Amino acid sequence: MRAMEGIFGRRMRSERERFAEIARMCETALLRVALRLCKGGHDCAQELVQDALVKGYEAFRSGKFREGYSPQAWLTRILTNGFINDYRRKTRWDAGVDVETLTAGGEVGPAQTRAAASDTPDGALVEGIFEEPLERALSALPDGLRVVVLLVDVEELSYAEAAETLKIPVGTVRSRLARARFALQEMLQEYARERRLI
Amino acid sequence: MVGEEPIKPCPHMKILLSALADDTLTGVMRWFTEQHARGCTRCGSAVVHLRELRTQLRTLNTSSPIAGELRLSEERLTAVEVAWNRIDSNPPAPAIEE
């Protein structure tokens, strides 16, 4: 029997039962967000979700979760914060390329600033993830742009919620989104051209 | 689908076009951007492509190779359980206790 069932099935205080139920509901969605944050890295994604569930439970017990909030959006924000605050300390942040060094107009930066096959994270990648051109393009975005697109366009948080999560102004969310979307379009076009050439 | 030609909107319009595409632009800025996109082929095309991209992104969770059920490993679940037990052993602050 899976350990998660042990967590959920045991008779415990109602707070723990309630949070375990939330965790069970959100587990897949959180892992999906984490995999994209980690560019398909399995171990990194598992660690991020583990940390989010621990930090989430601490916050839940402290009364920081309000009824009426979307539990998934709330845990996604905790997970994203964890990624920003912890994971980037352990790794090179965008291979030394900061989001602000991208061109102001939103074009994808020079080739050396884009993700290459050798840039994949340590550990196993989830099989097949990069067969989807959009997943591949997302993974090639600089972290600062990818996280905004993930929160707003994929997870459908509002600009305000994304701004609060990332601790940046709403205007910055707006400008990063524009840069990210145009960069994604450019990469998707490039992939499409490559496929036609093969 | 992604078109053949590179999408090259007017550089100063990119942020506005992006906001128009996701319907977060309102008021006079929306009117201005819509008017511009109607008269500028490249910007009009960019809005169409941005809307298509947004649709693709919004459906990615059901169309991606990682669209199916994903689970934490047993090892991670055990670590979560241990951490939760540790948290349970430390009572929350009185001010927020139920």
Short mmCIF file of C-alpha atoms in Angstrom, two decimals:
data_model
loop_
_atom_site.label_atom_id
_atom_site.label_comp_id
_atom_site.label_asym_id
_atom_site.label_seq_id
_atom_site.Cartn_x
_atom_site.Cartn_y
_atom_site.Cartn_z
CA MET A 1 0.00 0.00 0.00
CA ARG A 2 1.28 3.44 -0.87
CA ALA A 3 2.58 5.54 1.97
CA MET A 4 0.24 8.35 0.90
CA GLU A 5 -2.72 6.14 1.76
CA GLY A 6 -1.16 5.69 5.16
CA ILE A 7 -1.06 9.43 5.57
CA PHE A 8 -4.62 9.86 4.43
CA GLY A 9 -6.18 6.82 5.98
CA ARG A 10 -4.97 7.14 9.51
CA ARG A 11 -7.21 8.61 12.19
CA MET A 12 -5.62 11.95 13.02
CA ARG A 13 -6.55 15.47 13.96
CA SER A 14 -9.00 16.93 11.53
CA GLU A 15 -6.51 19.56 10.33
CA ARG A 16 -4.17 16.87 9.13
CA GLU A 17 -6.98 14.95 7.50
CA ARG A 18 -8.17 18.05 5.73
CA PHE A 19 -4.71 18.96 4.51
CA ALA A 20 -4.02 15.38 3.43
CA GLU A 21 -7.15 15.50 1.33
CA ILE A 22 -5.99 18.76 -0.26
CA ALA A 23 -2.56 17.25 -0.91
CA ARG A 24 -4.09 14.20 -2.54
CA MET A 25 -6.27 16.37 -4.79
CA CYS A 26 -3.36 18.57 -5.83
CA GLU A 27 -0.55 16.01 -6.09
CA THR A 28 -0.69 15.52 -9.85
CA ALA A 29 -1.12 19.21 -10.64
CA LEU A 30 1.75 20.19 -8.35
CA LEU A 31 4.05 17.60 -9.88
CA ARG A 32 3.19 18.89 -13.34
CA VAL A 33 4.06 22.47 -12.37
CA ALA A 34 7.23 21.24 -10.67
CA LEU A 35 8.29 19.23 -13.71
CA ARG A 36 7.99 22.32 -15.87
CA LEU A 37 9.86 24.46 -13.36
CA CYS A 38 12.57 21.79 -13.28
CA LYS A 39 12.70 21.43 -17.10
CA GLY A 40 11.49 17.85 -16.89
CA GLY A 41 13.85 16.84 -14.08
CA HIS A 42 12.16 14.04 -12.12
CA ASP A 43 14.14 14.27 -8.88
CA CYS A 44 14.00 18.04 -8.77
CA ALA A 45 10.22 17.98 -9.26
CA GLN A 46 9.71 15.37 -6.56
CA GLU A 47 11.78 17.39 -4.13
CA LEU A 48 9.91 20.59 -4.90
CA VAL A 49 6.53 18.97 -4.30
CA GLN A 50 7.73 17.29 -1.12
CA ASP A 51 8.92 20.65 0.21
CA ALA A 52 5.70 22.36 -0.86
CA LEU A 53 3.58 19.81 1.00
CA VAL A 54 5.65 20.24 4.14
CA LYS A 55 5.66 24.05 3.97
CA GLY A 56 2.00 23.97 3.00
CA TYR A 57 1.09 21.89 6.04
CA GLU A 58 3.01 24.24 8.32
CA ALA A 59 1.16 27.19 6.81
CA PHE A 60 -2.15 25.35 6.99
CA ARG A 61 -1.64 24.61 10.68
CA SER A 62 -0.80 28.27 11.25
CA GLY A 63 -4.15 29.27 9.77
CA LYS A 64 -2.68 30.77 6.62
CA PHE A 65 -5.05 28.94 4.32
CA ARG A 66 -8.41 30.68 4.05
CA GLU A 67 -11.57 28.83 3.14
CA GLY A 68 -12.64 29.89 -0.30
CA TYR A 69 -9.15 30.03 -1.72
CA SER A 70 -8.30 27.55 -4.43
CA PRO A 71 -6.14 24.98 -2.62
CA GLN A 72 -4.32 24.18 -5.85
CA ALA A 73 -3.50 27.82 -6.56
CA TRP A 74 -2.39 28.26 -2.96
CA LEU A 75 -0.09 25.23 -3.01
CA THR A 76 1.18 26.19 -6.46
CA ARG A 77 2.23 29.53 -5.05
CA ILE A 78 4.02 27.83 -2.14
CA LEU A 79 5.75 25.48 -4.57
CA THR A 80 6.79 28.31 -6.87
CA ASN A 81 8.11 30.29 -3.94
CA GLY A 82 10.09 27.26 -2.89
CA PHE A 83 11.56 26.97 -6.36
CA ILE A 84 12.54 30.61 -6.44
CA ASN A 85 13.84 30.82 -2.90
CA ASP A 86 15.61 27.50 -2.55
CA TYR A 87 16.27 25.78 -5.81
CA ARG A 88 18.00 28.63 -7.54
CA ARG A 89 20.44 28.90 -4.67
CA LYS A 90 21.58 25.38 -5.45
CA THR A 91 21.90 25.83 -9.18
CA ARG A 92 23.01 28.37 -11.69
CA TRP A 93 20.07 30.67 -12.32
CA ASP A 94 19.48 30.56 -16.08
CA ALA A 95 23.09 29.67 -16.67
CA GLY A 96 24.06 33.12 -15.49
CA VAL A 97 21.64 34.90 -17.79
CA ASP A 98 19.23 37.13 -15.94
CA VAL A 99 15.83 37.84 -17.34
CA GLU A 100 16.63 41.52 -17.54
CA THR A 101 19.44 40.86 -19.96
CA LEU A 102 16.96 39.73 -22.57
CA THR A 103 16.17 42.19 -25.29
CA ALA A 104 13.61 44.78 -24.29
CA GLY A 105 11.42 43.96 -27.25
CA GLY A 106 10.97 40.38 -26.16
CA GLU A 107 13.03 38.60 -28.81
CA VAL A 108 14.75 35.44 -27.81
CA GLY A 109 18.30 36.22 -26.84
CA PRO A 110 21.36 34.99 -28.67
CA ALA A 111 21.80 31.27 -29.11
CA GLN A 112 24.17 30.94 -26.17
CA THR A 113 21.43 32.19 -23.81
CA ARG A 114 18.98 29.47 -24.81
CA ALA A 115 18.69 26.04 -23.30
CA ALA A 116 20.67 23.37 -25.04
CA ALA A 117 20.42 19.62 -24.67
CA SER A 118 23.43 19.75 -22.35
CA ASP A 119 21.60 22.19 -20.07
CA THR A 120 19.16 19.60 -18.82
CA PRO A 121 19.14 19.20 -15.05
CA ASP A 122 20.89 16.46 -13.19
CA GLY A 123 18.93 13.28 -12.81
CA ALA A 124 16.39 11.53 -14.97
CA LEU A 125 14.08 13.46 -17.23
CA VAL A 126 10.46 12.46 -17.46
CA GLU A 127 10.10 10.38 -20.58
CA GLY A 128 8.58 12.02 -23.61
CA ILE A 129 8.18 15.45 -22.10
CA PHE A 130 10.16 17.18 -24.83
CA GLU A 131 8.38 15.42 -27.67
CA GLU A 132 5.70 18.07 -27.25
CA PRO A 133 7.09 21.20 -28.96
CA LEU A 134 5.42 23.55 -26.52
CA GLU A 135 6.90 21.73 -23.51
CA ARG A 136 10.29 21.90 -25.21
CA ALA A 137 9.90 25.60 -25.89
CA LEU A 138 8.79 26.23 -22.31
CA SER A 139 11.82 24.44 -20.97
CA ALA A 140 14.07 26.59 -23.15
CA LEU A 141 12.75 29.84 -21.70
CA PRO A 142 14.84 31.54 -19.04
CA ASP A 143 13.51 30.67 -15.58
CA GLY A 144 12.25 34.19 -14.90
CA LEU A 145 10.05 34.10 -17.98
CA ARG A 146 9.03 30.46 -17.77
CA VAL A 147 7.65 30.79 -14.26
CA VAL A 148 5.40 33.71 -15.24
CA VAL A 149 3.96 31.87 -18.24
CA LEU A 150 3.40 28.78 -16.12
CA LEU A 151 1.54 30.69 -13.45
CA VAL A 152 -0.60 32.88 -15.71
CA ASP A 153 -1.11 30.98 -18.95
CA VAL A 154 -0.90 27.35 -17.86
CA GLU A 155 -2.12 27.48 -14.26
CA GLU A 156 -4.40 30.45 -14.93
CA LEU A 157 -3.49 32.58 -11.94
CA SER A 158 -4.37 36.26 -12.29
CA TYR A 159 -1.65 38.82 -12.92
CA ALA A 160 -2.10 39.98 -9.32
CA GLU A 161 -1.74 36.48 -7.92
CA ALA A 162 1.36 35.85 -10.02
CA ALA A 163 2.82 39.18 -8.92
CA GLU A 164 2.19 38.32 -5.27
CA THR A 165 3.71 34.87 -5.67
CA LEU A 166 6.83 36.14 -7.39
CA LYS A 167 7.05 39.32 -5.32
CA ILE A 168 7.27 41.51 -8.39
CA PRO A 169 5.01 44.35 -9.58
CA VAL A 170 2.04 43.56 -11.80
CA GLY A 171 3.65 45.63 -14.56
CA THR A 172 6.66 43.34 -14.48
CA VAL A 173 4.40 40.30 -14.79
CA ARG A 174 2.81 41.95 -17.83
CA SER A 175 6.14 42.73 -19.52
CA ARG A 176 7.66 39.32 -18.76
CA LEU A 177 4.58 37.61 -20.12
CA ALA A 178 4.88 39.55 -23.35
CA ARG A 179 8.54 38.64 -23.68
CA ALA A 180 7.86 35.01 -22.86
CA ARG A 181 4.96 34.67 -25.28
CA PHE A 182 6.85 36.19 -28.19
CA ALA A 183 9.88 34.08 -27.37
CA LEU A 184 7.71 30.95 -27.29
CA GLN A 185 6.20 31.83 -30.64
CA GLU A 186 9.61 32.33 -32.14
CA MET A 187 10.86 28.99 -30.81
CA LEU A 188 7.75 27.14 -31.98
CA GLN A 189 8.23 28.56 -35.44
CA GLU A 190 11.85 27.52 -35.38
CA TYR A 191 10.93 23.96 -34.34
CA ALA A 192 8.32 23.82 -37.08
CA ARG A 193 10.88 24.90 -39.65
CA GLU A 194 13.39 22.32 -38.33
CA ARG A 195 10.78 19.56 -38.65
CA ARG A 196 10.13 20.49 -42.25
CA LEU A 197 13.83 20.37 -42.99
CA ILE A 198 14.29 16.89 -41.58
CA MET B 1 -0.96 26.58 -35.61
CA VAL B 2 2.26 28.48 -35.84
CA GLY B 3 2.53 30.32 -39.15
CA GLU B 4 5.31 30.19 -41.67
CA GLU B 5 6.39 33.80 -41.49
CA PRO B 6 8.23 35.18 -38.45
CA ILE B 7 5.91 37.25 -36.27
CA LYS B 8 7.35 40.72 -36.15
CA PRO B 9 4.95 43.20 -34.58
CA CYS B 10 5.87 46.80 -33.93
CA PRO B 11 8.39 46.58 -31.04
CA HIS B 12 6.69 49.31 -28.99
CA MET B 13 3.37 47.43 -29.16
CA LYS B 14 4.45 44.04 -27.85
CA ILE B 15 3.32 44.40 -24.25
CA LEU B 16 0.01 45.91 -25.30
CA LEU B 17 -0.62 43.20 -27.89
CA SER B 18 0.15 40.51 -25.33
CA ALA B 19 -2.32 42.08 -22.89
CA LEU B 20 -4.92 42.45 -25.63
CA ALA B 21 -4.53 38.78 -26.49
CA ASP B 22 -5.35 37.67 -22.94
CA ASP B 23 -8.12 40.22 -22.45
CA THR B 24 -6.49 42.01 -19.55
CA LEU B 25 -6.33 45.29 -21.43
CA THR B 26 -9.15 47.72 -20.74
CA GLY B 27 -10.31 51.25 -21.46
CA VAL B 28 -8.50 53.62 -23.75
CA MET B 29 -5.42 51.38 -23.98
CA ARG B 30 -7.55 48.54 -25.27
CA TRP B 31 -9.21 50.86 -27.81
CA PHE B 32 -5.84 52.19 -28.92
CA THR B 33 -4.32 48.74 -29.28
CA GLU B 34 -7.31 47.34 -31.15
CA GLN B 35 -7.24 50.28 -33.54
CA HIS B 36 -3.53 49.79 -34.14
CA ALA B 37 -3.91 46.04 -34.68
CA ARG B 38 -6.70 46.63 -37.22
CA GLY B 39 -4.51 48.93 -39.25
CA CYS B 40 -1.20 47.10 -38.89
CA THR B 41 -1.02 43.70 -40.57
CA ARG B 42 1.96 42.51 -38.54
CA CYS B 43 0.43 43.47 -35.19
CA GLY B 44 -2.96 42.08 -36.20
CA SER B 45 -1.30 38.80 -37.09
CA ALA B 46 0.64 38.81 -33.82
CA VAL B 47 -2.58 39.08 -31.80
CA VAL B 48 -4.07 36.13 -33.65
CA HIS B 49 -0.95 34.05 -33.03
CA LEU B 50 -0.77 35.10 -29.37
CA ARG B 51 -4.37 34.01 -28.86
CA GLU B 52 -3.61 30.64 -30.46
CA LEU B 53 -0.56 30.25 -28.26
CA ARG B 54 -2.58 31.08 -25.16
CA THR B 55 -5.15 28.45 -26.08
CA GLN B 56 -2.36 25.90 -26.51
CA LEU B 57 -0.88 26.85 -23.13
CA ARG B 58 -4.24 26.65 -21.38
CA THR B 59 -4.83 23.16 -22.73
CA LEU B 60 -1.29 21.96 -22.14
CA ASN B 61 -2.27 20.17 -18.95
CA THR B 62 -4.49 17.86 -20.98
CA SER B 63 -2.43 17.57 -24.16
CA SER B 64 1.10 17.17 -22.83
CA PRO B 65 3.07 13.93 -22.41
CA ILE B 66 2.78 14.66 -18.67
CA ALA B 67 -1.01 15.05 -18.81
CA GLY B 68 -1.74 11.83 -16.95
CA GLU B 69 -1.74 11.11 -13.24
CA LEU B 70 1.56 11.87 -11.52
CA ARG B 71 2.51 10.63 -8.07
CA LEU B 72 5.17 11.29 -5.50
CA SER B 73 7.53 8.39 -4.96
CA GLU B 74 7.15 6.21 -1.88
CA GLU B 75 10.39 7.66 -0.55
CA ARG B 76 9.10 11.22 -0.88
CA LEU B 77 5.76 10.30 0.68
CA THR B 78 7.53 8.81 3.66
CA ALA B 79 9.58 12.00 4.02
CA VAL B 80 6.38 14.07 3.90
CA GLU B 81 4.80 11.88 6.56
CA VAL B 82 7.84 12.22 8.83
CA ALA B 83 7.82 16.00 8.38
CA TRP B 84 4.10 16.23 9.09
CA ASN B 85 4.58 14.17 12.26
CA ARG B 86 7.29 16.59 13.32
CA ILE B 87 5.00 19.55 12.67
CA ASP B 88 2.18 17.85 14.59
CA SER B 89 4.48 17.42 17.56
CA ASN B 90 4.93 21.19 17.74
CA PRO B 91 1.63 22.84 18.65
CA PRO B 92 0.76 25.98 16.67
CA ALA B 93 0.95 29.39 18.31
CA PRO B 94 -1.97 30.04 20.75
CA ALA B 95 -3.21 33.09 18.84
CA ILE B 96 -4.13 31.04 15.83
CA GLU B 97 -5.14 27.85 17.54
CA GLU B 98 -8.71 26.77 16.88
#
